[in-house]
Amino acid sequence: MPYSNEIITLEQFIVDQQALYKDAGGSLSRIFRSIELAAKVVNRDVRKAGLVDILGNQGSTNTHGEDQKKLDVIANDRFINALSKSGEVSVVISEENDEPIFVEGSEEEKYIVAIDPLDGSSNIDVNASIGTIFSIYRRPSSSKVANEKDLYQKGKHQVAAGYVIYGSSTMLVYTTGLGVNGFTLDDSIQEFCLSHPNIQIPTDGKIFSVNEGNYAEFPQGVKNYVEYCKSKDKETNRPYGARYIGSLIADFHRNLLKGGIFMYPPTPKTPNGKLRLMYECNPMSFLIEQAGGKSSTGTARILEVEPTDLHQRVPIFIGSANMVDLAVKMYQEAEVATV
Ligand code: AHM
Ligand code: MG
């Protein structure tokens, strides 16, 4: 019988699981090792952010016209470097880079990794949780250098996805399609240790997360759902709690553990919502489905969306299965009624 207090490190867990996700050559494991290393380094950077001059804007804007904070730039470099050195990744695509990065000397390798190196960056200087999101694809083509077909894959083809949250503790949560597991960084030994095995999101939740400041611009169906969440009903335990940090990882992580729904709907100002398909919506959707939840654009399963641009945005409704079903139903009914 296994000793119940046994510490299982991320590295050990991945080695044990390797055979299950058909990674006999260890390629994916090596990619994970580089993500783990970069995460530890970025964690160190984040923890000392208030002490050294790495807070504030870098002075450049990223491909979406947003200010880049210094830490965004640092985290981006750290992850790109680590992934490039893994020897397994042919292309890195990053929310912070306009163009895909073809890794010199690894052009023929079989994996493509998409990253949002520091999500929720507007929260850096107010000390709220931020994080890194990653998403891994295998190249379908055997061409020497990755082609468009390799880069523009639907989310359902991800072989692994996860995030690192730099919060009150630092956690790495990931899936390879065999459930979702969470590891907490033990600072004293600098190891991610299994703390949240086989995470399942409750089918019904009591939290709704949406930027209600945009309410006037919401589609009618989303307004209806928000009103539903806020109205009183004993049987369904309403009103639900409203929680919105403005950092997807933090909002997602809380809802994953407690049950809830996160929404970034389309508005006239942001007709495709705000969040990026490749760097945010696909990885989070893979995770939520593996945890028993759901994720939709309002009209389609996120993982079925055909990418047409590496930086495209999509509306998102993600979280507890019953909450997403109802939100999507109300959204669609109102859309039909306005046609
Ligand atoms: P970022 O990748 O530039 O940090 O932006 C994405 C963030 C998400 O983390 C968060 O869910 C969302 O933007 C919040 O947007 P808003 O401030 O419009 O509510
Ligand atoms: Mg982001």
GROMACS .gro file of C-alpha atoms and ligand atoms in nm:
model
  359
    1MET     CA    1   0.000   0.000   0.000
    2PRO     CA    2   0.144   0.341  -0.090
    3TYR     CA    3   0.242   0.559   0.204
    4SER     CA    4  -0.031   0.826   0.220
    5ASN     CA    5   0.204   1.114   0.306
    6GLU     CA    6   0.431   1.038   0.014
    7ILE     CA    7   0.539   1.347  -0.178
    8ILE     CA    8   0.497   1.309  -0.553
    9THR     CA    9   0.688   1.567  -0.752
   10LEU     CA   10   0.574   1.688  -1.093
   11GLU     CA   11   0.878   1.526  -1.248
   12GLN     CA   12   0.800   1.189  -1.088
   13PHE     CA   13   0.433   1.215  -1.183
   14ILE     CA   14   0.516   1.285  -1.545
   15VAL     CA   15   0.758   0.994  -1.562
   16ASP     CA   16   0.492   0.763  -1.412
   17GLN     CA   17   0.230   0.886  -1.660
   18GLN     CA   18   0.458   0.886  -1.964
   19ALA     CA   19   0.352   0.543  -2.085
   20LEU     CA   20  -0.019   0.628  -2.044
   21TYR     CA   21  -0.004   0.924  -2.279
   22LYS     CA   22   0.212   0.738  -2.528
   23ASP     CA   23   0.521   0.951  -2.475
   24ALA     CA   24   0.760   0.661  -2.488
   25GLY     CA   25   1.036   0.875  -2.641
   26GLY     CA   26   0.997   1.125  -2.358
   27SER     CA   27   0.953   1.428  -2.588
   28LEU     CA   28   0.654   1.569  -2.406
   29SER     CA   29   0.823   1.504  -2.073
   30ARG     CA   30   1.122   1.709  -2.185
   31ILE     CA   31   0.892   1.993  -2.289
   32PHE     CA   32   0.728   1.979  -1.948
   33ARG     CA   33   1.066   1.993  -1.782
   34SER     CA   34   1.147   2.316  -1.968
   35ILE     CA   35   0.808   2.466  -1.876
   36GLU     CA   36   0.866   2.370  -1.514
   37LEU     CA   37   1.209   2.532  -1.514
   38ALA     CA   38   1.085   2.854  -1.674
   39ALA     CA   39   0.793   2.862  -1.428
   40LYS     CA   40   1.030   2.844  -1.132
   41VAL     CA   41   1.243   3.126  -1.270
   42VAL     CA   42   0.941   3.346  -1.350
   43ASN     CA   43   0.804   3.268  -1.004
   44ARG     CA   44   1.128   3.404  -0.859
   45ASP     CA   45   1.096   3.716  -1.077
   46VAL     CA   46   0.733   3.768  -0.975
   47ARG     CA   47   0.813   3.725  -0.604
   48LYS     CA   48   1.078   3.995  -0.611
   49ALA     CA   49   0.884   4.223  -0.843
   50GLY     CA   50   0.829   4.481  -0.572
   51LEU     CA   51   1.194   4.486  -0.472
   52VAL     CA   52   1.374   4.553  -0.795
   53ASP     CA   53   1.306   4.771  -1.088
   54ILE     CA   54   1.111   4.528  -1.298
   55LEU     CA   55   0.768   4.675  -1.236
   56GLY     CA   56   0.599   4.913  -1.474
   57ASN     CA   57   0.566   4.944  -1.846
   58GLN     CA   58   0.839   4.836  -2.082
   59GLY     CA   59   0.752   5.122  -2.310
   60SER     CA   60   0.657   4.895  -2.598
   61THR     CA   61   0.314   4.768  -2.693
   62ASN     CA   62   0.237   4.409  -2.788
   63THR     CA   63   0.065   4.288  -3.100
   64HIS     CA   64  -0.282   4.373  -2.958
   65GLY     CA   65  -0.186   4.737  -2.895
   66GLU     CA   66  -0.169   4.687  -2.517
   67ASP     CA   67   0.108   4.818  -2.294
   68GLN     CA   68   0.362   4.548  -2.215
   69LYS     CA   69   0.479   4.544  -1.856
   70LYS     CA   70   0.842   4.464  -1.792
   71LEU     CA   71   0.753   4.137  -1.633
   72ASP     CA   72   0.559   4.034  -1.946
   73VAL     CA   73   0.872   4.078  -2.148
   74ILE     CA   74   1.087   3.894  -1.897
   75ALA     CA   75   0.843   3.602  -1.868
   76ASN     CA   76   0.812   3.584  -2.246
   77ASP     CA   77   1.191   3.558  -2.285
   78ARG     CA   78   1.223   3.299  -2.010
   79PHE     CA   79   0.961   3.067  -2.158
   80ILE     CA   80   1.078   3.106  -2.516
   81ASN     CA   81   1.439   3.034  -2.411
   82ALA     CA   82   1.348   2.730  -2.205
   83LEU     CA   83   1.122   2.586  -2.476
   84SER     CA   84   1.382   2.652  -2.745
   85LYS     CA   85   1.642   2.464  -2.543
   86SER     CA   86   1.418   2.161  -2.490
   87GLY     CA   87   1.524   2.031  -2.831
   88GLU     CA   88   1.167   1.915  -2.894
   89VAL     CA   89   0.986   2.231  -3.003
   90SER     CA   90   0.997   2.353  -3.361
   91VAL     CA   91   0.779   2.663  -3.317
   92VAL     CA   92   0.674   2.877  -3.023
   93ILE     CA   93   0.381   3.110  -3.072
   94SER     CA   94   0.334   3.373  -2.806
   95GLU     CA   95   0.066   3.626  -2.727
   96GLU     CA   96   0.346   3.881  -2.699
   97ASN     CA   97   0.501   3.818  -3.044
   98ASP     CA   98   0.340   3.916  -3.373
   99GLU     CA   99   0.501   3.629  -3.562
  100PRO     CA  100   0.563   3.262  -3.476
  101ILE     CA  101   0.915   3.189  -3.353
  102PHE     CA  102   1.082   2.911  -3.550
  103VAL     CA  103   1.340   2.760  -3.317
  104GLU     CA  104   1.684   2.763  -3.476
  105GLY     CA  105   1.825   2.414  -3.509
  106SER     CA  106   1.493   2.252  -3.408
  107GLU     CA  107   1.289   2.336  -3.720
  108GLU     CA  108   1.218   1.969  -3.784
  109GLU     CA  109   1.097   1.885  -3.434
  110LYS     CA  110   0.747   1.753  -3.378
  111TYR     CA  111   0.593   1.993  -3.127
  112ILE     CA  112   0.446   2.342  -3.135
  113VAL     CA  113   0.383   2.534  -2.814
  114ALA     CA  114   0.154   2.836  -2.771
  115ILE     CA  115   0.204   3.056  -2.464
  116ASP     CA  116   0.053   3.350  -2.286
  117PRO     CA  117   0.365   3.418  -2.080
  118LEU     CA  118   0.205   3.650  -1.825
  119ASP     CA  119  -0.171   3.661  -1.829
  120GLY     CA  120  -0.349   3.926  -1.622
  121SER     CA  121  -0.053   4.159  -1.648
  122SER     CA  122  -0.257   4.465  -1.549
  123ASN     CA  123  -0.262   4.304  -1.203
  124ILE     CA  124   0.116   4.296  -1.160
  125ASP     CA  125   0.154   4.627  -0.985
  126VAL     CA  126  -0.144   4.572  -0.753
  127ASN     CA  127  -0.014   4.237  -0.627
  128ALA     CA  128  -0.304   4.023  -0.751
  129SER     CA  129  -0.257   3.675  -0.899
  130ILE     CA  130  -0.114   3.643  -1.247
  131GLY     CA  131  -0.001   3.340  -1.444
  132THR     CA  132   0.139   3.166  -1.749
  133ILE     CA  133  -0.078   2.962  -1.987
  134PHE     CA  134   0.061   2.697  -2.223
  135SER     CA  135  -0.078   2.476  -2.494
  136ILE     CA  136   0.105   2.198  -2.679
  137TYR     CA  137   0.032   2.055  -3.026
  138ARG     CA  138   0.195   1.780  -3.226
  139ARG     CA  139   0.277   1.868  -3.588
  140PRO     CA  140   0.053   1.675  -3.828
  141SER     CA  141   0.283   1.742  -4.125
  142SER     CA  142   0.619   1.580  -4.180
  143SER     CA  143   0.753   1.878  -4.374
  144LYS     CA  144   1.101   2.002  -4.280
  145VAL     CA  145   0.968   2.326  -4.139
  146ALA     CA  146   0.624   2.364  -3.978
  147ASN     CA  147   0.363   2.491  -4.220
  148GLU     CA  148   0.031   2.673  -4.181
  149LYS     CA  149  -0.158   2.348  -4.126
  150ASP     CA  150   0.070   2.273  -3.830
  151LEU     CA  151   0.018   2.614  -3.672
  152TYR     CA  152  -0.355   2.660  -3.732
  153GLN     CA  153  -0.489   2.359  -3.546
  154LYS     CA  154  -0.821   2.337  -3.366
  155GLY     CA  155  -0.803   2.324  -2.987
  156LYS     CA  156  -0.929   1.966  -2.985
  157HIS     CA  157  -0.591   1.861  -3.124
  158GLN     CA  158  -0.395   1.985  -2.820
  159VAL     CA  159  -0.190   1.708  -2.665
  160ALA     CA  160  -0.137   1.898  -2.341
  161ALA     CA  161  -0.233   2.229  -2.184
  162GLY     CA  162  -0.200   2.396  -1.850
  163TYR     CA  163  -0.118   2.705  -1.651
  164VAL     CA  164   0.104   2.827  -1.373
  165ILE     CA  165  -0.061   3.060  -1.122
  166TYR     CA  166   0.163   3.291  -0.923
  167GLY     CA  167  -0.078   3.350  -0.636
  168SER     CA  168  -0.062   3.320  -0.258
  169SER     CA  169   0.121   3.003  -0.351
  170THR     CA  170   0.249   2.902  -0.693
  171MET     CA  171   0.072   2.616  -0.866
  172LEU     CA  172   0.106   2.434  -1.195
  173VAL     CA  173  -0.213   2.274  -1.324
  174TYR     CA  174  -0.210   2.066  -1.642
  175THR     CA  175  -0.375   1.799  -1.852
  176THR     CA  176  -0.251   1.561  -2.118
  177GLY     CA  177  -0.605   1.434  -2.178
  178LEU     CA  178  -0.600   1.203  -1.877
  179GLY     CA  179  -0.770   1.431  -1.626
  180VAL     CA  180  -0.641   1.744  -1.457
  181ASN     CA  181  -0.379   1.749  -1.184
  182GLY     CA  182  -0.248   2.038  -0.976
  183PHE     CA  183   0.098   2.077  -0.821
  184THR     CA  184   0.198   2.333  -0.560
  185LEU     CA  185   0.551   2.471  -0.554
  186ASP     CA  186   0.725   2.385  -0.229
  187ASP     CA  187   0.964   2.678  -0.198
  188SER     CA  188   1.192   2.501   0.047
  189ILE     CA  189   1.281   2.224  -0.199
  190GLN     CA  190   1.191   2.414  -0.519
  191GLU     CA  191   0.974   2.129  -0.642
  192PHE     CA  192   0.616   2.125  -0.768
  193CYS     CA  193   0.441   1.862  -0.553
  194LEU     CA  194   0.110   1.693  -0.630
  195SER     CA  195  -0.147   1.873  -0.414
  196HIS     CA  196  -0.468   1.855  -0.619
  197PRO     CA  197  -0.497   1.514  -0.788
  198ASN     CA  198  -0.770   1.453  -1.044
  199ILE     CA  199  -0.946   1.790  -1.022
  200GLN     CA  200  -1.316   1.782  -1.111
  201ILE     CA  201  -1.523   2.099  -1.137
  202PRO     CA  202  -1.865   2.079  -0.964
  203THR     CA  203  -2.144   2.038  -1.221
  204ASP     CA  204  -2.334   2.326  -1.058
  205GLY     CA  205  -2.157   2.626  -0.915
  206LYS     CA  206  -2.251   2.937  -0.718
  207ILE     CA  207  -2.009   3.190  -0.864
  208PHE     CA  208  -2.041   3.400  -1.177
  209SER     CA  209  -1.744   3.593  -1.314
  210VAL     CA  210  -1.790   3.860  -1.578
  211ASN     CA  211  -1.684   4.223  -1.614
  212GLU     CA  212  -2.020   4.372  -1.519
  213GLY     CA  213  -1.890   4.718  -1.601
  214ASN     CA  214  -1.963   4.624  -1.961
  215TYR     CA  215  -2.324   4.526  -1.878
  216ALA     CA  216  -2.485   4.795  -2.095
  217GLU     CA  217  -2.302   4.649  -2.394
  218PHE     CA  218  -2.380   4.282  -2.324
  219PRO     CA  219  -2.602   4.085  -2.565
  220GLN     CA  220  -2.956   4.053  -2.427
  221GLY     CA  221  -2.912   3.682  -2.346
  222VAL     CA  222  -2.604   3.754  -2.131
  223LYS     CA  223  -2.794   4.032  -1.952
  224ASN     CA  224  -3.074   3.782  -1.886
  225TYR     CA  225  -2.829   3.526  -1.748
  226VAL     CA  226  -2.659   3.783  -1.522
  227GLU     CA  227  -3.001   3.886  -1.389
  228TYR     CA  228  -3.080   3.517  -1.332
  229CYS     CA  229  -2.756   3.477  -1.131
  230LYS     CA  230  -2.844   3.779  -0.917
  231SER     CA  231  -3.210   3.697  -0.853
  232LYS     CA  232  -3.329   3.514  -0.543
  233ASP     CA  233  -3.431   3.148  -0.556
  234LYS     CA  234  -3.409   2.909  -0.263
  235GLU     CA  235  -3.414   2.590  -0.465
  236THR     CA  236  -3.108   2.678  -0.675
  237ASN     CA  237  -2.932   2.867  -0.396
  238ARG     CA  238  -2.947   3.199  -0.575
  239PRO     CA  239  -2.832   3.471  -0.580
  240TYR     CA  240  -2.490   3.345  -0.679
  241GLY     CA  241  -2.173   3.519  -0.570
  242ALA     CA  242  -2.006   3.762  -0.812
  243ARG     CA  243  -1.626   3.727  -0.828
  244TYR     CA  244  -1.408   3.893  -1.091
  245ILE     CA  245  -1.039   3.961  -1.052
  246GLY     CA  246  -0.963   4.061  -1.411
  247SER     CA  247  -0.697   3.793  -1.438
  248LEU     CA  248  -0.832   3.496  -1.632
  249ILE     CA  249  -0.606   3.246  -1.459
  250ALA     CA  250  -0.712   3.357  -1.112
  251ASP     CA  251  -1.082   3.366  -1.201
  252PHE     CA  252  -1.058   3.032  -1.382
  253HIS     CA  253  -0.860   2.861  -1.106
  254ARG     CA  254  -1.108   2.962  -0.836
  255ASN     CA  255  -1.406   2.851  -1.044
  256LEU     CA  256  -1.234   2.523  -1.132
  257LEU     CA  257  -1.192   2.436  -0.766
  258LYS     CA  258  -1.521   2.577  -0.634
  259GLY     CA  259  -1.759   2.560  -0.931
  260GLY     CA  260  -1.872   2.862  -1.131
  261ILE     CA  261  -1.888   3.026  -1.471
  262PHE     CA  262  -1.654   3.278  -1.636
  263MET     CA  263  -1.784   3.480  -1.931
  264TYR     CA  264  -1.629   3.722  -2.175
  265PRO     CA  265  -1.916   3.781  -2.417
  266PRO     CA  266  -1.916   3.971  -2.745
  267THR     CA  267  -1.999   4.342  -2.723
  268PRO     CA  268  -2.027   4.604  -2.998
  269LYS     CA  269  -1.680   4.730  -2.893
  270THR     CA  270  -1.528   4.379  -2.877
  271PRO     CA  271  -1.742   4.170  -3.118
  272ASN     CA  272  -1.526   3.861  -3.053
  273GLY     CA  273  -1.485   3.916  -2.682
  274LYS     CA  274  -1.138   3.992  -2.551
  275LEU     CA  275  -0.964   3.662  -2.492
  276ARG     CA  276  -0.738   3.494  -2.743
  277LEU     CA  277  -0.829   3.155  -2.890
  278MET     CA  278  -0.479   3.007  -2.912
  279TYR     CA  279  -0.325   3.142  -2.592
  280GLU     CA  280  -0.617   3.155  -2.349
  281CYS     CA  281  -0.942   2.997  -2.465
  282ASN     CA  282  -0.814   2.669  -2.613
  283PRO     CA  283  -0.589   2.566  -2.323
  284MET     CA  284  -0.850   2.662  -2.061
  285SER     CA  285  -1.118   2.476  -2.260
  286PHE     CA  286  -0.909   2.159  -2.279
  287LEU     CA  287  -0.857   2.178  -1.902
  288ILE     CA  288  -1.222   2.248  -1.821
  289GLU     CA  289  -1.349   1.962  -2.036
  290GLN     CA  290  -1.097   1.727  -1.877
  291ALA     CA  291  -1.227   1.841  -1.537
  292GLY     CA  292  -1.587   1.764  -1.638
  293GLY     CA  293  -1.690   2.120  -1.724
  294LYS     CA  294  -1.785   2.292  -2.050
  295SER     CA  295  -1.671   2.576  -2.268
  296SER     CA  296  -1.846   2.752  -2.556
  297THR     CA  297  -1.827   3.063  -2.773
  298GLY     CA  298  -2.203   3.091  -2.723
  299THR     CA  299  -2.263   2.914  -3.053
  300ALA     CA  300  -1.994   2.643  -3.072
  301ARG     CA  301  -1.762   2.431  -2.861
  302ILE     CA  302  -1.441   2.634  -2.826
  303LEU     CA  303  -1.223   2.332  -2.908
  304GLU     CA  304  -1.396   2.304  -3.247
  305VAL     CA  305  -1.323   2.660  -3.358
  306GLU     CA  306  -1.112   2.671  -3.674
  307PRO     CA  307  -0.828   2.919  -3.620
  308THR     CA  308  -0.781   3.171  -3.898
  309ASP     CA  309  -0.538   3.403  -3.721
  310LEU     CA  310  -0.287   3.313  -3.450
  311HIS     CA  311  -0.399   3.612  -3.243
  312GLN     CA  312  -0.775   3.590  -3.299
  313ARG     CA  313  -1.020   3.643  -3.016
  314VAL     CA  314  -1.337   3.448  -2.939
  315PRO     CA  315  -1.623   3.505  -2.694
  316ILE     CA  316  -1.614   3.253  -2.410
  317PHE     CA  317  -1.853   3.094  -2.159
  318ILE     CA  318  -1.655   2.847  -1.949
  319GLY     CA  319  -1.698   2.656  -1.625
  320SER     CA  320  -1.945   2.425  -1.450
  321ALA     CA  321  -2.138   2.222  -1.708
  322ASN     CA  322  -2.491   2.314  -1.599
  323MET     CA  323  -2.409   2.683  -1.567
  324VAL     CA  324  -2.252   2.698  -1.914
  325ASP     CA  325  -2.545   2.507  -2.064
  326LEU     CA  326  -2.795   2.752  -1.919
  327ALA     CA  327  -2.595   3.066  -2.005
  328VAL     CA  328  -2.552   2.946  -2.365
  329LYS     CA  329  -2.921   2.853  -2.391
  330MET     CA  330  -3.029   3.198  -2.270
  331TYR     CA  331  -2.777   3.366  -2.501
  332GLN     CA  332  -2.896   3.170  -2.804
  333GLU     CA  333  -3.268   3.214  -2.727
  334ALA     CA  334  -3.228   3.591  -2.707
  335GLU     CA  335  -3.024   3.597  -3.028
  336VAL     CA  336  -3.298   3.405  -3.211
  337ALA     CA  337  -3.563   3.640  -3.069
  338THR     CA  338  -3.381   3.948  -3.202
  339VAL     CA  339  -3.345   3.812  -3.559
  340AHM     P1  340  -0.381   4.010  -2.084
  340AHM     O1  341  -0.344   3.879  -2.148
  340AHM     O2  342  -0.335   4.128  -2.161
  340AHM     O3  343  -0.337   4.014  -1.941
  340AHM     O4  344  -0.541   4.028  -2.090
  340AHM     C1  345  -0.625   3.925  -2.063
  340AHM     C2  346  -0.696   3.953  -1.934
  340AHM     C3  347  -0.751   3.828  -1.874
  340AHM     O5  348  -0.659   3.774  -1.784
  340AHM     C4  349  -0.875   3.877  -1.805
  340AHM     O6  350  -0.970   3.775  -1.790
  340AHM     C5  351  -0.923   3.984  -1.895
  340AHM     O7  352  -0.808   4.035  -1.961
  340AHM     C6  353  -0.990   4.097  -1.821
  340AHM     O8  354  -1.038   4.191  -1.910
  340AHM     P2  355  -1.127   4.316  -1.865
  340AHM     O9  356  -1.037   4.406  -1.789
  340AHM    O10  357  -1.175   4.376  -1.994
  340AHM    O11  358  -1.241   4.263  -1.783
  341MG      MG  359  -0.367   3.685  -2.143
   0.00000   0.00000   0.00000
